[in-house]
PDB file of C-alpha atoms and ligand atoms in Angstrom:
ATOM      1  CA  MET A   1      24.282  38.857  22.047  1.00  0.00           C
ATOM      2  CA  PRO A   2      22.929  41.945  20.231  1.00  0.00           C
ATOM      3  CA  ARG A   3      20.396  44.262  21.843  1.00  0.00           C
ATOM      4  CA  ILE A   4      18.316  45.810  19.115  1.00  0.00           C
ATOM      5  CA  VAL A   5      15.335  48.181  19.109  1.00  0.00           C
ATOM      6  CA  LEU A   6      12.811  48.440  16.254  1.00  0.00           C
ATOM      7  CA  LEU A   7      11.224  51.876  15.953  1.00  0.00           C
ATOM      8  CA  GLY A   8       8.611  52.867  13.431  1.00  0.00           C
ATOM      9  CA  PRO A   9       5.053  54.028  13.067  1.00  0.00           C
ATOM     10  CA  PRO A  10       2.101  51.638  13.418  1.00  0.00           C
ATOM     11  CA  GLY A  11       1.850  49.401  10.349  1.00  0.00           C
ATOM     12  CA  SER A  12       5.414  49.968   9.145  1.00  0.00           C
ATOM     13  CA  GLY A  13       6.141  46.217   9.302  1.00  0.00           C
ATOM     14  CA  LYS A  14       8.050  45.857  12.590  1.00  0.00           C
ATOM     15  CA  GLY A  15       6.186  42.735  13.721  1.00  0.00           C
ATOM     16  CA  THR A  16       6.391  41.129  10.270  1.00  0.00           C
ATOM     17  CA  GLN A  17      10.181  41.508  10.130  1.00  0.00           C
ATOM     18  CA  ALA A  18      10.853  40.879  13.829  1.00  0.00           C
ATOM     19  CA  THR A  19      10.398  37.107  13.755  1.00  0.00           C
ATOM     20  CA  ALA A  20      12.956  36.631  10.975  1.00  0.00           C
ATOM     21  CA  ILE A  21      15.481  39.051  12.506  1.00  0.00           C
ATOM     22  CA  ALA A  22      15.227  37.422  15.946  1.00  0.00           C
ATOM     23  CA  ARG A  23      15.644  33.939  14.427  1.00  0.00           C
ATOM     24  CA  ALA A  24      18.642  35.007  12.330  1.00  0.00           C
ATOM     25  CA  LEU A  25      20.399  36.566  15.335  1.00  0.00           C
ATOM     26  CA  GLY A  26      19.314  33.916  17.876  1.00  0.00           C
ATOM     27  CA  ILE A  27      17.728  36.466  20.222  1.00  0.00           C
ATOM     28  CA  PRO A  28      14.220  36.656  21.734  1.00  0.00           C
ATOM     29  CA  HIS A  29      11.602  38.913  20.151  1.00  0.00           C
ATOM     30  CA  LEU A  30      10.011  41.068  22.849  1.00  0.00           C
ATOM     31  CA  SER A  31       6.877  42.897  21.675  1.00  0.00           C
ATOM     32  CA  THR A  32       5.216  45.087  24.301  1.00  0.00           C
ATOM     33  CA  GLY A  33       2.061  45.180  22.142  1.00  0.00           C
ATOM     34  CA  ASP A  34       1.894  41.346  22.178  1.00  0.00           C
ATOM     35  CA  MET A  35       2.559  41.289  25.943  1.00  0.00           C
ATOM     36  CA  LEU A  36      -0.197  43.828  26.586  1.00  0.00           C
ATOM     37  CA  ARG A  37      -2.691  42.015  24.318  1.00  0.00           C
ATOM     38  CA  ALA A  38      -1.906  38.723  26.107  1.00  0.00           C
ATOM     39  CA  ALA A  39      -2.477  40.391  29.496  1.00  0.00           C
ATOM     40  CA  ALA A  40      -5.770  41.866  28.256  1.00  0.00           C
ATOM     41  CA  LYS A  41      -6.903  38.470  26.922  1.00  0.00           C
ATOM     42  CA  ALA A  42      -6.002  36.852  30.252  1.00  0.00           C
ATOM     43  CA  GLY A  43      -8.110  39.509  32.028  1.00  0.00           C
ATOM     44  CA  THR A  44      -5.397  40.505  34.520  1.00  0.00           C
ATOM     45  CA  PRO A  45      -5.904  43.909  36.231  1.00  0.00           C
ATOM     46  CA  LEU A  46      -2.904  45.278  34.303  1.00  0.00           C
ATOM     47  CA  GLY A  47      -4.283  43.872  31.037  1.00  0.00           C
ATOM     48  CA  LEU A  48      -7.743  45.325  31.573  1.00  0.00           C
ATOM     49  CA  GLU A  49      -6.269  48.747  32.348  1.00  0.00           C
ATOM     50  CA  ALA A  50      -4.046  48.577  29.250  1.00  0.00           C
ATOM     51  CA  ASP A  51      -6.897  47.434  26.993  1.00  0.00           C
ATOM     52  CA  ARG A  52      -8.802  50.713  27.435  1.00  0.00           C
ATOM     53  CA  TYR A  53      -5.839  52.711  26.132  1.00  0.00           C
ATOM     54  CA  MET A  54      -5.024  50.294  23.324  1.00  0.00           C
ATOM     55  CA  ARG A  55      -8.552  50.228  21.906  1.00  0.00           C
ATOM     56  CA  ALA A  56      -8.520  54.028  21.720  1.00  0.00           C
ATOM     57  CA  GLY A  57      -5.098  54.032  20.039  1.00  0.00           C
ATOM     58  CA  GLU A  58      -3.480  55.816  23.003  1.00  0.00           C
ATOM     59  CA  LEU A  59      -0.230  54.787  24.673  1.00  0.00           C
ATOM     60  CA  VAL A  60      -0.486  52.690  27.818  1.00  0.00           C
ATOM     61  CA  PRO A  61       1.017  54.636  30.779  1.00  0.00           C
ATOM     62  CA  ASP A  62       4.801  54.332  31.094  1.00  0.00           C
ATOM     63  CA  ARG A  63       4.649  52.796  34.601  1.00  0.00           C
ATOM     64  CA  VAL A  64       2.533  49.842  33.295  1.00  0.00           C
ATOM     65  CA  VAL A  65       4.739  49.101  30.282  1.00  0.00           C
ATOM     66  CA  LEU A  66       7.976  49.608  32.199  1.00  0.00           C
ATOM     67  CA  GLY A  67       6.823  47.119  34.833  1.00  0.00           C
ATOM     68  CA  LEU A  68       6.080  44.505  32.149  1.00  0.00           C
ATOM     69  CA  LEU A  69       9.381  44.997  30.387  1.00  0.00           C
ATOM     70  CA  ALA A  70      11.491  45.063  33.536  1.00  0.00           C
ATOM     71  CA  ASP A  71       9.968  41.664  34.460  1.00  0.00           C
ATOM     72  CA  GLU A  72      11.137  40.274  31.084  1.00  0.00           C
ATOM     73  CA  LEU A  73      14.635  41.736  31.324  1.00  0.00           C
ATOM     74  CA  HIS A  74      15.107  40.506  34.880  1.00  0.00           C
ATOM     75  CA  ARG A  75      14.385  36.861  33.951  1.00  0.00           C
ATOM     76  CA  PRO A  76      17.562  34.697  33.907  1.00  0.00           C
ATOM     77  CA  GLY A  77      19.434  35.687  30.734  1.00  0.00           C
ATOM     78  CA  GLY A  78      16.716  38.245  29.945  1.00  0.00           C
ATOM     79  CA  GLY A  79      18.996  41.219  29.353  1.00  0.00           C
ATOM     80  CA  ASN A  80      21.661  39.328  27.392  1.00  0.00           C
ATOM     81  CA  GLY A  81      20.304  39.933  23.923  1.00  0.00           C
ATOM     82  CA  PHE A  82      16.900  40.862  22.519  1.00  0.00           C
ATOM     83  CA  LEU A  83      14.899  42.447  19.761  1.00  0.00           C
ATOM     84  CA  LEU A  84      12.562  45.050  21.227  1.00  0.00           C
ATOM     85  CA  ASP A  85       9.494  45.710  19.060  1.00  0.00           C
ATOM     86  CA  GLY A  86       7.250  48.578  20.194  1.00  0.00           C
ATOM     87  CA  PHE A  87       9.420  49.685  23.098  1.00  0.00           C
ATOM     88  CA  PRO A  88      10.549  52.349  23.883  1.00  0.00           C
ATOM     89  CA  ARG A  89       7.818  54.674  22.628  1.00  0.00           C
ATOM     90  CA  THR A  90       8.465  57.768  24.747  1.00  0.00           C
ATOM     91  CA  VAL A  91      11.623  59.552  25.879  1.00  0.00           C
ATOM     92  CA  PRO A  92      11.039  58.534  29.543  1.00  0.00           C
ATOM     93  CA  GLN A  93      10.813  54.880  28.389  1.00  0.00           C
ATOM     94  CA  ALA A  94      14.091  55.241  26.447  1.00  0.00           C
ATOM     95  CA  GLU A  95      15.788  56.774  29.471  1.00  0.00           C
ATOM     96  CA  ALA A  96      14.525  53.955  31.711  1.00  0.00           C
ATOM     97  CA  LEU A  97      15.717  51.341  29.197  1.00  0.00           C
ATOM     98  CA  GLY A  98      19.124  52.985  29.035  1.00  0.00           C
ATOM     99  CA  ARG A  99      19.443  52.647  32.805  1.00  0.00           C
ATOM    100  CA  LEU A 100      18.665  48.900  32.594  1.00  0.00           C
ATOM    101  CA  VAL A 101      20.802  47.783  29.627  1.00  0.00           C
ATOM    102  CA  ARG A 102      23.119  48.929  26.836  1.00  0.00           C
ATOM    103  CA  ILE A 103      21.516  49.141  23.362  1.00  0.00           C
ATOM    104  CA  ASP A 104      23.599  48.230  20.270  1.00  0.00           C
ATOM    105  CA  ARG A 105      21.415  49.405  17.388  1.00  0.00           C
ATOM    106  CA  VAL A 106      18.074  51.104  16.703  1.00  0.00           C
ATOM    107  CA  LEU A 107      16.383  50.481  13.350  1.00  0.00           C
ATOM    108  CA  SER A 108      13.837  53.074  12.243  1.00  0.00           C
ATOM    109  CA  PHE A 109      11.256  51.758   9.728  1.00  0.00           C
ATOM    110  CA  GLU A 110      10.254  54.539   7.327  1.00  0.00           C
ATOM    111  CA  LEU A 111       7.045  54.466   5.253  1.00  0.00           C
ATOM    112  CA  PRO A 112       4.714  57.223   3.906  1.00  0.00           C
ATOM    113  CA  GLU A 113       1.512  57.705   5.925  1.00  0.00           C
ATOM    114  CA  GLU A 114      -0.889  56.608   3.159  1.00  0.00           C
ATOM    115  CA  ARG A 115       0.880  53.222   2.966  1.00  0.00           C
ATOM    116  CA  LEU A 116       0.620  52.864   6.755  1.00  0.00           C
ATOM    117  CA  VAL A 117      -3.147  53.381   6.677  1.00  0.00           C
ATOM    118  CA  ASP A 118      -3.564  50.799   3.869  1.00  0.00           C
ATOM    119  CA  ARG A 119      -1.452  48.244   5.724  1.00  0.00           C
ATOM    120  CA  LEU A 120      -3.295  48.718   9.029  1.00  0.00           C
ATOM    121  CA  THR A 121      -6.863  48.735   7.776  1.00  0.00           C
ATOM    122  CA  GLY A 122      -6.154  45.613   5.656  1.00  0.00           C
ATOM    123  CA  ARG A 123      -4.458  43.654   8.465  1.00  0.00           C
ATOM    124  CA  ARG A 124      -6.137  40.483   9.727  1.00  0.00           C
ATOM    125  CA  SER A 125      -4.694  37.968  12.173  1.00  0.00           C
ATOM    126  CA  CYS A 126      -5.332  34.495  13.482  1.00  0.00           C
ATOM    127  CA  PRO A 127      -6.389  34.514  17.155  1.00  0.00           C
ATOM    128  CA  VAL A 128      -5.052  30.969  17.598  1.00  0.00           C
ATOM    129  CA  CYS A 129      -1.607  30.793  15.921  1.00  0.00           C
ATOM    130  CA  GLY A 130      -0.917  34.548  15.599  1.00  0.00           C
ATOM    131  CA  SER A 131      -0.305  34.486  11.810  1.00  0.00           C
ATOM    132  CA  VAL A 132      -0.650  37.988  10.341  1.00  0.00           C
ATOM    133  CA  TYR A 133      -2.098  38.678   6.870  1.00  0.00           C
ATOM    134  CA  ASN A 134      -3.035  41.690   4.830  1.00  0.00           C
ATOM    135  CA  LEU A 135      -6.118  41.560   2.618  1.00  0.00           C
ATOM    136  CA  THR A 136      -4.283  43.487  -0.113  1.00  0.00           C
ATOM    137  CA  THR A 137      -0.583  42.786   0.218  1.00  0.00           C
ATOM    138  CA  GLN A 138      -0.393  39.373   1.917  1.00  0.00           C
ATOM    139  CA  PRO A 139      -3.823  37.815   1.446  1.00  0.00           C
ATOM    140  CA  PRO A 140      -4.780  34.443   2.910  1.00  0.00           C
ATOM    141  CA  LYS A 141      -6.135  31.889   0.391  1.00  0.00           C
ATOM    142  CA  ASP A 142      -9.619  32.300   1.909  1.00  0.00           C
ATOM    143  CA  PRO A 143     -10.040  35.973   2.976  1.00  0.00           C
ATOM    144  CA  ALA A 144     -11.903  34.939   6.139  1.00  0.00           C
ATOM    145  CA  ARG A 145      -9.722  32.068   7.432  1.00  0.00           C
ATOM    146  CA  CYS A 146      -6.161  31.340   8.516  1.00  0.00           C
ATOM    147  CA  ASP A 147      -4.111  29.377   5.945  1.00  0.00           C
ATOM    148  CA  ARG A 148      -2.390  27.390   8.693  1.00  0.00           C
ATOM    149  CA  ASP A 149      -5.283  26.227  10.877  1.00  0.00           C
ATOM    150  CA  GLY A 150      -8.544  27.415   9.247  1.00  0.00           C
ATOM    151  CA  THR A 151      -9.501  29.634  12.231  1.00  0.00           C
ATOM    152  CA  PRO A 152     -11.698  32.674  11.360  1.00  0.00           C
ATOM    153  CA  LEU A 153      -9.442  35.729  11.073  1.00  0.00           C
ATOM    154  CA  VAL A 154      -9.984  38.810  13.236  1.00  0.00           C
ATOM    155  CA  GLN A 155      -9.245  42.524  12.920  1.00  0.00           C
ATOM    156  CA  ARG A 156      -7.458  44.234  15.826  1.00  0.00           C
ATOM    157  CA  ALA A 157      -9.763  46.698  17.626  1.00  0.00           C
ATOM    158  CA  ASP A 158      -7.135  49.410  17.140  1.00  0.00           C
ATOM    159  CA  ASP A 159      -6.949  48.845  13.362  1.00  0.00           C
ATOM    160  CA  ARG A 160     -10.329  50.544  12.858  1.00  0.00           C
ATOM    161  CA  PRO A 161     -10.025  53.950  11.132  1.00  0.00           C
ATOM    162  CA  GLU A 162     -10.656  56.191  14.199  1.00  0.00           C
ATOM    163  CA  ALA A 163      -8.041  54.372  16.300  1.00  0.00           C
ATOM    164  CA  VAL A 164      -5.563  54.309  13.378  1.00  0.00           C
ATOM    165  CA  ARG A 165      -5.766  58.112  13.106  1.00  0.00           C
ATOM    166  CA  THR A 166      -5.099  58.458  16.832  1.00  0.00           C
ATOM    167  CA  ARG A 167      -2.169  55.997  16.733  1.00  0.00           C
ATOM    168  CA  LEU A 168      -0.465  57.885  13.897  1.00  0.00           C
ATOM    169  CA  ALA A 169      -0.879  61.215  15.732  1.00  0.00           C
ATOM    170  CA  VAL A 170       0.421  59.662  18.969  1.00  0.00           C
ATOM    171  CA  TYR A 171       3.455  58.303  17.103  1.00  0.00           C
ATOM    172  CA  ASP A 172       4.267  61.763  15.721  1.00  0.00           C
ATOM    173  CA  ALA A 173       3.873  63.496  19.078  1.00  0.00           C
ATOM    174  CA  GLN A 174       5.382  60.987  21.493  1.00  0.00           C
ATOM    175  CA  THR A 175       7.544  58.452  19.640  1.00  0.00           C
ATOM    176  CA  ARG A 176       9.066  60.374  16.714  1.00  0.00           C
ATOM    177  CA  PRO A 177      11.282  62.408  19.120  1.00  0.00           C
ATOM    178  CA  LEU A 178      13.124  59.116  19.816  1.00  0.00           C
ATOM    179  CA  LEU A 179      14.647  59.268  16.318  1.00  0.00           C
ATOM    180  CA  GLU A 180      16.662  62.326  17.345  1.00  0.00           C
ATOM    181  CA  TYR A 181      17.313  60.827  20.802  1.00  0.00           C
ATOM    182  CA  TYR A 182      18.987  57.752  19.289  1.00  0.00           C
ATOM    183  CA  ARG A 183      20.560  59.603  16.325  1.00  0.00           C
ATOM    184  CA  ALA A 184      22.358  61.866  18.790  1.00  0.00           C
ATOM    185  CA  ARG A 185      23.746  58.744  20.505  1.00  0.00           C
ATOM    186  CA  GLY A 186      25.011  57.278  17.218  1.00  0.00           C
ATOM    187  CA  LEU A 187      22.674  54.270  17.398  1.00  0.00           C
ATOM    188  CA  LEU A 188      20.086  55.041  14.692  1.00  0.00           C
ATOM    189  CA  THR A 189      19.899  53.342  11.274  1.00  0.00           C
ATOM    190  CA  ARG A 190      17.013  54.304   8.992  1.00  0.00           C
ATOM    191  CA  VAL A 191      15.441  51.519   6.907  1.00  0.00           C
ATOM    192  CA  ASP A 192      13.226  52.092   3.867  1.00  0.00           C
ATOM    193  CA  ALA A 193      10.163  49.964   4.739  1.00  0.00           C
ATOM    194  CA  GLN A 194       8.584  50.213   1.257  1.00  0.00           C
ATOM    195  CA  GLY A 195       8.542  47.225  -1.073  1.00  0.00           C
ATOM    196  CA  SER A 196       7.937  43.539  -0.457  1.00  0.00           C
ATOM    197  CA  VAL A 197       8.561  41.752   2.845  1.00  0.00           C
ATOM    198  CA  ALA A 198      11.628  40.102   1.253  1.00  0.00           C
ATOM    199  CA  GLU A 199      13.016  43.423  -0.030  1.00  0.00           C
ATOM    200  CA  VAL A 200      12.666  45.092   3.374  1.00  0.00           C
ATOM    201  CA  GLY A 201      14.169  41.994   5.040  1.00  0.00           C
ATOM    202  CA  ALA A 202      17.231  42.233   2.780  1.00  0.00           C
ATOM    203  CA  ARG A 203      17.730  45.915   3.702  1.00  0.00           C
ATOM    204  CA  ILE A 204      17.519  45.034   7.398  1.00  0.00           C
ATOM    205  CA  ALA A 205      20.029  42.184   7.038  1.00  0.00           C
ATOM    206  CA  ASN A 206      22.396  44.652   5.388  1.00  0.00           C
ATOM    207  CA  ALA A 207      21.838  47.245   8.137  1.00  0.00           C
ATOM    208  CA  LEU A 208      22.666  44.647  10.804  1.00  0.00           C
ATOM    209  CA  ARG A 209      25.656  43.021   9.090  1.00  0.00           C
ATOM    210  CA  ASP A 210      28.142  44.638  11.497  1.00  0.00           C
ATOM    211  CA  VAL A 211      26.104  44.385  14.687  1.00  0.00           C
ATOM    212  CA  PRO A 212      28.096  42.738  17.507  1.00  0.00           C
ATOM    213  CA  ARG A 213      27.069  39.072  17.993  1.00  0.00           C
ATOM    214  CA  GLY A 214      27.613  36.381  20.595  1.00  0.00           C
TER     215      GLY A 214
HETATM  216  P1  AP5 B   1       1.874  47.400  18.900  1.00  0.00           P
HETATM  217  O1  AP5 B   1       1.297  46.051  18.882  1.00  0.00           O
HETATM  218  O2  AP5 B   1       3.331  47.573  19.174  1.00  0.00           O
HETATM  219  O3  AP5 B   1       1.452  48.097  17.573  1.00  0.00           O
HETATM  220  P2  AP5 B   1       2.176  49.183  16.631  1.00  0.00           P
HETATM  221  O4  AP5 B   1       3.491  49.698  17.029  1.00  0.00           O
HETATM  222  O5  AP5 B   1       1.113  50.195  16.450  1.00  0.00           O
HETATM  223  O6  AP5 B   1       2.565  48.375  15.432  1.00  0.00           O
HETATM  224  P3  AP5 B   1       1.678  47.407  14.635  1.00  0.00           P
HETATM  225  O7  AP5 B   1       1.670  46.059  15.278  1.00  0.00           O
HETATM  226  O8  AP5 B   1       0.336  48.017  14.362  1.00  0.00           O
HETATM  227  O9  AP5 B   1       2.441  47.429  13.249  1.00  0.00           O
HETATM  228  P4  AP5 B   1       3.798  46.766  12.776  1.00  0.00           P
HETATM  229  O10 AP5 B   1       4.780  47.847  12.487  1.00  0.00           O
HETATM  230  O11 AP5 B   1       4.216  45.662  13.693  1.00  0.00           O
HETATM  231  O12 AP5 B   1       3.300  46.196  11.381  1.00  0.00           O
HETATM  232  P5  AP5 B   1       3.000  44.689  10.928  1.00  0.00           P
HETATM  233  O13 AP5 B   1       4.268  43.954  10.737  1.00  0.00           O
HETATM  234  O14 AP5 B   1       1.935  44.058  11.770  1.00  0.00           O
HETATM  235  O15 AP5 B   1       1.127  48.311  19.989  1.00  0.00           O
HETATM  236  C1  AP5 B   1      -0.280  48.329  20.084  1.00  0.00           C
HETATM  237  C2  AP5 B   1      -0.703  49.229  21.241  1.00  0.00           C
HETATM  238  O16 AP5 B   1      -0.142  48.718  22.471  1.00  0.00           O
HETATM  239  C3  AP5 B   1      -0.222  50.685  21.178  1.00  0.00           C
HETATM  240  O17 AP5 B   1      -1.081  51.497  20.396  1.00  0.00           O
HETATM  241  C4  AP5 B   1      -0.267  51.057  22.666  1.00  0.00           C
HETATM  242  O18 AP5 B   1      -1.588  51.295  23.104  1.00  0.00           O
HETATM  243  C5  AP5 B   1       0.216  49.790  23.351  1.00  0.00           C
HETATM  244  N1  AP5 B   1       1.682  49.754  23.528  1.00  0.00           N
HETATM  245  C6  AP5 B   1       2.567  48.863  22.987  1.00  0.00           C
HETATM  246  N2  AP5 B   1       3.815  49.144  23.366  1.00  0.00           N
HETATM  247  C7  AP5 B   1       3.727  50.249  24.167  1.00  0.00           C
HETATM  248  C8  AP5 B   1       4.680  51.035  24.850  1.00  0.00           C
HETATM  249  N3  AP5 B   1       6.002  50.762  24.765  1.00  0.00           N
HETATM  250  N4  AP5 B   1       4.242  52.090  25.575  1.00  0.00           N
HETATM  251  C9  AP5 B   1       2.927  52.389  25.662  1.00  0.00           C
HETATM  252  N5  AP5 B   1       1.969  51.693  25.026  1.00  0.00           N
HETATM  253  C10 AP5 B   1       2.366  50.632  24.287  1.00  0.00           C
HETATM  254  O19 AP5 B   1       2.402  44.984   9.464  1.00  0.00           O
HETATM  255  C11 AP5 B   1       1.184  45.685   9.292  1.00  0.00           C
HETATM  256  C12 AP5 B   1       0.440  45.092   8.072  1.00  0.00           C
HETATM  257  O20 AP5 B   1       1.223  45.301   6.896  1.00  0.00           O
HETATM  258  C13 AP5 B   1       0.181  43.579   8.150  1.00  0.00           C
HETATM  259  O21 AP5 B   1      -1.078  43.323   7.587  1.00  0.00           O
HETATM  260  C14 AP5 B   1       1.311  42.961   7.299  1.00  0.00           C
HETATM  261  O22 AP5 B   1       0.880  41.753   6.703  1.00  0.00           O
HETATM  262  C15 AP5 B   1       1.535  44.056   6.249  1.00  0.00           C
HETATM  263  N6  AP5 B   1       2.933  44.164   5.822  1.00  0.00           N
HETATM  264  C16 AP5 B   1       4.047  44.133   6.602  1.00  0.00           C
HETATM  265  N7  AP5 B   1       5.164  44.319   5.849  1.00  0.00           N
HETATM  266  C17 AP5 B   1       4.729  44.475   4.568  1.00  0.00           C
HETATM  267  C18 AP5 B   1       5.410  44.706   3.317  1.00  0.00           C
HETATM  268  N8  AP5 B   1       6.752  44.851   3.247  1.00  0.00           N
HETATM  269  N9  AP5 B   1       4.658  44.824   2.204  1.00  0.00           N
HETATM  270  C19 AP5 B   1       3.322  44.703   2.265  1.00  0.00           C
HETATM  271  N10 AP5 B   1       2.614  44.493   3.400  1.00  0.00           N
HETATM  272  C20 AP5 B   1       3.314  44.377   4.545  1.00  0.00           C
END
């Protein structure tokens, strides 16, 4: 089964595309951001530590994230095929991942910074079913409620302007170097993340047409 990594700045659409890609390839979608938010919501010591960094838009320390991910990959069948969304984010994380498993393909989502800010500040999500909307580009029928279950929508704490600025700067400083890391290993495919969800999805399907399956 394919082992794929999604790289890209905050708001570039990784989470939006990940569900469809994982379903099409029959692999689990592993989002370290979702895992960390779940741990924070559950109030575990790890989650509470992570929450302080996430709210500020900083990266959670490598040892915390690596521990979470290693647990996932060591489950029965865990390393057989996956779509990693939000991991790795630093060169030490990429090196650690490379020691655990072989990676088949890395997709880099590319979008100008002004579009990223619009997408992040307009994002709202349902705290119950996890549906993600955007007040401008993917609006719910009622701007305050989830289309699927009517729950009041919430804004992520790190989608407020101060945290968004920090997240974009952190991406440039700590995650962007991974583009060269994976390019040098012949694994990187750049994807234009502008346009509609369907247009970006079609580009991704094309980029993955030759990825090894099963
Ligand atoms: P994480 O949850 O991974 O957040 P992120 O990488 O910042 O990415 P986002 O979820 O913000 O954006 P996305 O690219 O998924 O965009 P989306 O599809 O939602 O991480 C959060 C935090 O956790 C980090 O800051 C860090 O603290 C910590 N963390 C996580 N992993 C870590 C790690 N490995 N190491 C250390 N710390 C870690 O789309 C955004 C919006 O745009 C939505 O409103 C959507 O509806 C809209 N949209 C999507 N596609 C389109 C389109 N084509 N057209 C129009 N609108 C669109």
